[in-house]
Amino acid sequence: MKEIEDIIRAYKASRQSGKKVALATVVHVEGSSYRRPGARMLVTEDGEMTGAISGGCLEGDALRRALLAIIQQQNKLVTYDTTDEDDAKIGVQLGCNGIVHILFEPIDPDAPHNAIRLLEQVLEKREDAVLVTLFRLNQAAQQPGTCLRYSGNTFSGSLEDGELKTTIMNDVLEVFSTRQGIVKQYGEEKPALHGFVELLKPPVSLIIAGAGNDAMPLVEIARIQGWHTTVVDGRPLYATPARFPGAGRVIVSKAKEVLDKVTIDERTVFVLMTHNYNYDLALLELLLQKEVTYIGTLGPKTKLERMLDELAAKGITVSEEDRARIHGPVGLDIGAETAEEIALSVTAEIKSVLSERTGIPLRDKSGPIHTL
């Protein structure tokens, strides 16, 4: 989601300076590629690029394609065959062993449902959304582009009413339910019409209980990833915006009042690292009463066991499901020692939990790295 936020900021800046822009979107991949469907890049008419559609190997040619789309004011699809080691079209040997289809859409700021406006609508609220982009693999064919958004039980976009829209809307609801995007062919016409039906989730909301120096690199790493971070602590001398410029919010609060000051949804995670045992214990007790996917506790396992024993002594039952939500000691086992290394370990574990991945080395995976 950070990439989309960066693109929208860049688009607003281009509007202020009167620059024309195009949006490049990876809509379909066959085989392997550095980026998957949903990767985006904004290109201005003077060559500024925000976001990425590859590891840098396609951006040079994509810049030329985007400028052509801006000049002609037409959506264009370009296919890059990275399985071709000669790669005469691009001029470099990519070696990714995949075919990448990228849609270029010049953005008309006066169009009420242009691709950027639909992305803006996705970010207006912290809720899951589905975005539909229609394209044809025949590069000479008309390319409909980004045309439909669904979130909050409402649809918006430029797709006209009819059988096609009804079919796509049903697929949108299915993607929203299954939490898995799809690329699907619609109809039997030639060239075939395809739709990239994409699930977009809100940024991670990281609540860090603890404003010590060791929380600083955790805030910074979270910021780099585009997470929305809140730092909370009971000590006003520690919990200050000046100490945590990368945090969206810094709150001074007693433990029992923290949950009254933050919003919790399915993408909200907590890390308890105040180095104040009673503060962490009080907050853990409150969090166990909420549907929080991830609760990390800094410190040795004996500390967590002690807290759970004290909760049990108070008559608070900690179920197996609750134990699965609590990650203590927090983080992945990467041999972390410094605050920066611990922050890396913690954010990696949070990402793996939210993505429902194991965190094993990629070389040990038997299947593909990415899924749609």
Coordinates of C-alpha atoms in Angstrom, one line a residue:
M1 CA 0.0 0.0 0.0
K2 CA 3.0 2.3 0.5
E3 CA 3.6 2.3 -3.3
I4 CA 0.0 3.5 -3.9
E5 CA 0.3 6.2 -1.2
D6 CA 3.6 7.4 -2.8
I7 CA 2.0 7.5 -6.3
I8 CA -1.0 9.5 -5.1
R9 CA 1.3 12.0 -3.4
A10 CA 3.4 12.3 -6.6
Y11 CA 0.2 12.7 -8.7
K12 CA -1.0 15.6 -6.5
A13 CA 2.4 17.3 -6.9
S14 CA 2.2 16.8 -10.7
R15 CA -1.3 18.4 -10.7
Q16 CA 0.0 21.4 -8.9
S17 CA 2.8 21.8 -11.4
G18 CA 0.6 21.2 -14.4
K19 CA 2.3 18.0 -15.6
K20 CA 0.6 15.2 -17.5
V21 CA 1.1 11.7 -16.1
A22 CA 0.5 8.0 -16.9
L23 CA 0.1 5.1 -14.6
A24 CA 1.9 1.8 -15.4
T25 CA 0.4 -1.3 -13.8
V26 CA 1.6 -4.9 -14.0
V27 CA -1.7 -6.7 -14.8
H28 CA -0.6 -10.2 -15.6
V29 CA 2.5 -12.3 -15.3
E30 CA 3.3 -15.7 -16.8
G31 CA 6.2 -17.5 -15.1
S32 CA 8.6 -15.6 -12.9
S33 CA 9.1 -11.9 -12.5
Y34 CA 10.6 -9.4 -10.0
R35 CA 7.2 -7.8 -9.4
R36 CA 3.7 -9.4 -9.4
P37 CA 0.4 -8.1 -10.7
G38 CA -0.6 -4.9 -8.9
A39 CA 2.9 -3.3 -9.0
R40 CA 2.5 0.3 -10.2
M41 CA 4.6 3.2 -11.3
L42 CA 3.6 6.8 -12.0
V43 CA 5.4 8.6 -14.8
T44 CA 5.3 12.3 -15.5
E45 CA 5.7 13.9 -18.9
D46 CA 9.2 15.1 -17.9
G47 CA 10.3 11.6 -16.9
E48 CA 9.9 11.5 -13.1
M49 CA 9.0 8.0 -11.9
T50 CA 7.3 7.0 -8.6
G51 CA 6.9 3.3 -7.7
A52 CA 8.3 0.4 -9.6
I53 CA 7.2 -2.3 -12.0
S54 CA 10.4 -4.4 -11.9
G55 CA 13.8 -4.4 -10.2
G56 CA 14.9 -1.6 -12.5
C57 CA 15.3 -3.6 -15.7
L58 CA 12.1 -2.6 -17.4
E59 CA 11.8 1.0 -16.1
G60 CA 13.8 2.5 -18.9
D61 CA 11.7 1.1 -21.7
A62 CA 8.5 1.6 -19.6
L63 CA 9.3 5.3 -19.4
R64 CA 9.3 5.6 -23.2
R65 CA 6.0 3.7 -23.4
A66 CA 4.4 5.8 -20.7
L67 CA 5.4 9.0 -22.5
L68 CA 3.9 7.7 -25.7
A69 CA 0.7 6.9 -23.9
I70 CA 0.7 10.5 -22.5
I71 CA 1.3 12.0 -26.0
Q72 CA -1.4 9.9 -27.7
Q73 CA -3.7 9.9 -24.7
Q74 CA -4.5 6.2 -25.2
N75 CA -4.3 3.2 -22.9
K76 CA -1.6 0.8 -24.1
L77 CA -0.5 -2.7 -23.2
V78 CA 3.1 -3.7 -23.5
T79 CA 4.4 -7.3 -23.1
Y80 CA 7.9 -8.0 -22.0
D81 CA 9.2 -11.5 -22.6
T82 CA 12.0 -11.9 -20.1
T83 CA 12.5 -15.6 -21.1
D84 CA 14.3 -14.3 -24.2
E85 CA 17.9 -14.2 -23.3
D86 CA 18.8 -12.1 -26.4
D87 CA 16.0 -9.6 -25.3
A88 CA 16.4 -7.5 -28.4
K89 CA 13.4 -5.5 -27.5
I90 CA 14.7 -4.2 -24.3
G91 CA 18.5 -4.5 -24.9
V92 CA 19.4 -6.3 -21.7
Q93 CA 19.5 -9.9 -20.5
L94 CA 16.9 -10.1 -17.7
G95 CA 16.9 -13.8 -17.0
C96 CA 13.6 -13.7 -15.0
N97 CA 12.0 -16.5 -17.0
G98 CA 8.7 -14.8 -17.2
I99 CA 6.3 -12.8 -19.4
V100 CA 5.2 -9.5 -18.0
H101 CA 2.1 -7.6 -19.3
I102 CA 2.0 -3.9 -18.3
L103 CA -0.8 -1.5 -18.9
F104 CA -0.1 2.2 -19.4
E105 CA -3.0 4.6 -18.7
P106 CA -2.7 8.3 -19.3
I107 CA -4.5 10.0 -16.5
D108 CA -7.2 12.5 -17.4
P109 CA -7.7 14.7 -14.3
D110 CA -11.2 15.7 -15.4
A111 CA -12.4 12.1 -15.6
P112 CA -14.3 11.4 -12.4
H113 CA -13.3 7.7 -12.3
N114 CA -9.7 7.7 -13.6
A115 CA -7.3 5.1 -12.2
I116 CA -5.8 7.5 -9.7
R117 CA -9.1 8.6 -8.4
L118 CA -10.1 5.0 -7.8
L119 CA -6.9 4.4 -5.9
E120 CA -7.6 7.5 -3.8
Q121 CA -11.0 6.1 -2.9
V122 CA -9.3 2.9 -1.8
L123 CA -7.2 4.9 0.7
E124 CA -10.0 7.1 2.0
K125 CA -10.9 4.5 4.7
R126 CA -9.1 1.7 6.5
E127 CA -10.9 -1.1 4.9
D128 CA -10.3 -3.8 2.3
A129 CA -11.0 -3.0 -1.3
V130 CA -11.1 -4.7 -4.7
L131 CA -10.0 -3.0 -7.9
V132 CA -10.7 -4.2 -11.4
T133 CA -8.5 -3.4 -14.4
L134 CA -9.5 -4.7 -17.9
F135 CA -7.1 -5.4 -20.7
R136 CA -6.5 -7.4 -23.8
L137 CA -3.2 -9.3 -24.4
N138 CA -3.3 -8.1 -28.1
Q139 CA -1.2 -4.9 -27.9
A140 CA -3.0 -3.4 -30.9
A141 CA -6.4 -3.8 -29.3
Q142 CA -8.4 -1.2 -27.3
Q143 CA -7.5 -1.4 -23.6
P144 CA -10.3 -0.4 -21.2
G145 CA -8.1 0.0 -18.2
T146 CA -8.9 0.5 -14.5
C147 CA -12.6 0.7 -14.3
L148 CA -14.2 -0.5 -11.0
R149 CA -13.6 -0.2 -7.3
Y150 CA -15.4 -2.0 -4.5
S151 CA -15.2 -1.3 -0.8
G152 CA -17.5 -0.6 2.1
N153 CA -20.3 -2.4 0.2
T154 CA -20.3 0.2 -2.6
F155 CA -19.1 0.1 -6.2
S156 CA -17.7 3.0 -8.2
G157 CA -16.1 3.4 -11.6
S158 CA -16.6 3.8 -15.3
L159 CA -17.8 0.3 -16.2
E160 CA -21.1 0.5 -17.9
D161 CA -24.1 -1.5 -16.7
G162 CA -24.7 -4.7 -18.5
E163 CA -24.0 -8.4 -18.4
L164 CA -20.2 -7.9 -18.3
K165 CA -20.5 -5.6 -15.3
T166 CA -22.8 -8.1 -13.5
T167 CA -20.3 -10.9 -14.1
I168 CA -17.4 -8.8 -12.9
M169 CA -19.2 -7.6 -9.8
N170 CA -19.8 -11.2 -8.8
D171 CA -16.1 -11.9 -9.3
V172 CA -15.3 -8.9 -7.2
L173 CA -17.4 -10.2 -4.3
E174 CA -15.8 -13.6 -4.6
V175 CA -12.3 -12.0 -4.4
F176 CA -13.4 -10.0 -1.4
S177 CA -14.6 -13.1 0.3
T178 CA -11.7 -15.5 -0.6
R179 CA -9.0 -12.8 0.0
Q180 CA -7.3 -13.9 -3.2
G181 CA -7.0 -11.9 -6.4
I182 CA -7.6 -13.4 -9.9
V183 CA -6.8 -12.8 -13.6
K184 CA -9.8 -14.0 -15.6
Q185 CA -11.0 -14.0 -19.2
Y186 CA -14.4 -12.5 -20.0
G187 CA -16.4 -13.6 -23.0
E188 CA -15.4 -15.3 -26.2
E189 CA -14.7 -12.3 -28.3
K190 CA -11.4 -11.9 -30.1
P191 CA -9.1 -10.4 -28.9
A192 CA -10.1 -11.8 -25.6
L193 CA -10.9 -9.4 -22.7
H194 CA -9.1 -10.1 -19.4
G195 CA -9.7 -8.7 -16.0
F196 CA -7.2 -8.3 -13.2
V197 CA -9.4 -8.4 -10.1
E198 CA -7.1 -7.2 -7.2
L199 CA -7.5 -7.3 -3.5
L200 CA -6.1 -4.3 -1.7
K201 CA -5.6 -4.3 2.1
P202 CA -5.0 -1.3 4.3
P203 CA -1.5 -0.6 5.6
V204 CA -0.4 -2.4 8.7
S205 CA -1.2 -0.4 11.8
L206 CA 1.6 -0.9 14.3
I207 CA 1.0 0.1 17.9
I208 CA 4.3 0.2 19.9
A209 CA 3.9 0.3 23.7
G210 CA 7.2 1.7 24.7
A211 CA 9.0 4.9 23.9
G212 CA 12.5 3.9 24.8
N213 CA 15.5 4.3 22.5
D214 CA 15.1 0.7 21.2
A215 CA 11.7 1.6 19.8
M216 CA 13.2 4.2 17.5
P217 CA 14.6 1.8 14.8
L218 CA 11.4 -0.2 15.0
V219 CA 9.4 3.0 14.1
E220 CA 11.9 3.8 11.3
I221 CA 11.7 0.3 9.7
A222 CA 8.0 0.4 9.9
R223 CA 7.9 3.8 8.2
I224 CA 10.1 2.6 5.4
Q225 CA 7.5 -0.2 4.8
G226 CA 4.6 2.2 4.7
W227 CA 3.1 1.0 8.0
H228 CA 1.1 3.4 10.1
T229 CA 2.7 3.6 13.5
T230 CA 1.6 4.8 16.9
V231 CA 3.9 5.0 19.9
V232 CA 2.3 5.0 23.3
D233 CA 4.0 5.3 26.7
G234 CA 3.1 6.6 30.1
R235 CA 6.3 8.7 30.3
P236 CA 5.8 12.2 28.8
L237 CA 9.5 12.8 28.6
Y238 CA 9.9 9.8 26.4
A239 CA 6.7 9.8 24.3
T240 CA 7.3 12.9 22.2
P241 CA 6.9 13.5 18.5
A242 CA 10.5 14.9 18.4
R243 CA 11.8 11.5 19.4
F244 CA 9.7 9.7 16.9
P245 CA 9.3 11.8 13.8
G246 CA 8.4 8.7 11.7
A247 CA 5.4 7.8 13.8
G248 CA 2.0 8.9 12.8
R249 CA 0.9 9.4 16.4
V250 CA 2.7 9.6 19.8
I251 CA 0.4 9.2 22.8
V252 CA 1.1 9.6 26.5
S253 CA -1.3 7.3 28.3
K254 CA -1.7 4.9 31.2
A255 CA -1.9 1.3 30.2
K256 CA -5.6 0.9 31.1
E257 CA -6.5 3.9 28.8
V258 CA -4.5 2.9 25.7
L259 CA -7.2 1.0 23.9
D260 CA -9.6 3.9 24.3
K261 CA -7.2 6.1 22.2
V262 CA -6.4 3.8 19.3
T263 CA -8.5 2.0 16.7
I264 CA -8.2 -1.7 16.2
D265 CA -8.9 -3.6 13.0
E266 CA -7.7 -6.9 11.4
R267 CA -4.5 -5.2 10.2
T268 CA -3.6 -3.8 13.7
V269 CA -0.7 -5.3 15.6
F270 CA 0.9 -4.6 18.9
V271 CA 4.4 -4.8 20.3
L272 CA 4.8 -4.5 24.1
M273 CA 8.3 -3.1 24.9
T274 CA 7.9 -0.6 27.6
H275 CA 10.4 -2.4 29.9
N276 CA 7.8 -1.8 32.6
Y277 CA 6.5 -5.2 33.6
N278 CA 3.2 -3.9 35.1
Y279 CA 2.4 -1.7 32.1
D280 CA 3.0 -4.5 29.7
L281 CA 0.9 -6.9 31.9
A282 CA -2.0 -4.5 32.1
L283 CA -2.0 -3.9 28.4
L284 CA -1.7 -7.6 27.6
E285 CA -4.8 -8.3 29.7
L286 CA -6.8 -5.7 27.8
L287 CA -5.6 -7.0 24.4
L288 CA -6.6 -10.5 25.1
Q289 CA -10.2 -9.2 25.2
K290 CA -9.9 -7.8 21.7
E291 CA -9.6 -9.5 18.3
V292 CA -5.9 -8.6 17.7
T293 CA -4.1 -10.8 15.2
Y294 CA -0.6 -10.2 16.6
I295 CA 0.7 -9.3 20.1
G296 CA 4.4 -9.2 20.5
T297 CA 6.1 -9.1 23.8
L298 CA 9.8 -8.1 24.2
G299 CA 11.9 -10.0 26.6
P300 CA 12.6 -13.6 27.5
K301 CA 10.0 -16.4 27.4
T302 CA 10.0 -16.5 31.3
K303 CA 8.7 -13.0 31.4
L304 CA 5.7 -13.9 29.2
E305 CA 5.1 -17.1 31.2
R306 CA 5.0 -15.1 34.4
M307 CA 2.5 -12.7 32.9
L308 CA 0.3 -15.5 31.8
D309 CA 0.5 -17.1 35.2
E310 CA -0.5 -13.9 36.9
L311 CA -3.5 -13.5 34.5
A312 CA -4.5 -17.1 35.3
A313 CA -4.3 -16.3 39.0
K314 CA -6.8 -13.5 38.4
G315 CA -9.2 -16.0 36.8
I316 CA -8.4 -14.9 33.2
T317 CA -8.4 -17.9 30.9
V318 CA -5.9 -17.7 28.1
S319 CA -7.0 -20.1 25.4
E320 CA -4.9 -21.9 22.8
E321 CA -6.1 -19.4 20.3
D322 CA -5.0 -16.6 22.5
R323 CA -1.6 -18.2 23.0
A324 CA -1.2 -18.4 19.2
R325 CA -1.7 -14.7 18.9
I326 CA 1.0 -13.9 21.5
H327 CA 4.5 -13.9 20.2
G328 CA 7.0 -13.9 23.0
P329 CA 9.9 -13.5 22.7
V330 CA 8.9 -11.3 19.8
G331 CA 10.6 -11.6 16.4
L332 CA 12.2 -14.2 14.2
D333 CA 15.4 -16.1 15.2
I334 CA 18.0 -14.2 13.1
G335 CA 20.6 -13.8 15.8
A336 CA 19.5 -10.2 16.5
E337 CA 21.5 -8.3 19.1
T338 CA 21.2 -4.6 18.5
A339 CA 18.0 -2.5 18.6
E340 CA 18.2 -2.2 14.8
E341 CA 18.5 -6.0 14.3
I342 CA 15.7 -6.6 16.8
A343 CA 13.5 -4.2 14.8
L344 CA 14.3 -6.1 11.6
S345 CA 13.4 -9.4 13.4
V346 CA 10.2 -8.0 14.7
T347 CA 8.9 -6.5 11.5
A348 CA 9.8 -9.7 9.6
E349 CA 7.8 -11.8 12.0
I350 CA 4.8 -9.4 11.8
K351 CA 4.9 -9.5 8.0
S352 CA 5.1 -13.3 8.0
V353 CA 2.1 -13.6 10.3
L354 CA -0.1 -11.2 8.4
S355 CA 0.9 -12.9 5.1
E356 CA 0.3 -16.3 6.6
R357 CA 3.8 -17.4 5.7
T358 CA 6.3 -19.5 7.6
G359 CA 9.3 -17.2 7.4
I360 CA 11.5 -20.1 6.1
P361 CA 14.4 -19.4 3.7
L362 CA 13.1 -19.0 0.1
R363 CA 15.6 -21.6 -1.1
D364 CA 13.7 -24.2 0.9
K365 CA 10.4 -23.4 -0.7
S366 CA 9.2 -26.1 -3.2
G367 CA 6.7 -23.8 -4.9
P368 CA 6.8 -20.3 -6.4
I369 CA 7.9 -17.3 -4.2
H370 CA 4.7 -15.3 -5.0
T371 CA 1.1 -15.9 -5.4
L372 CA -1.4 -13.5 -7.0

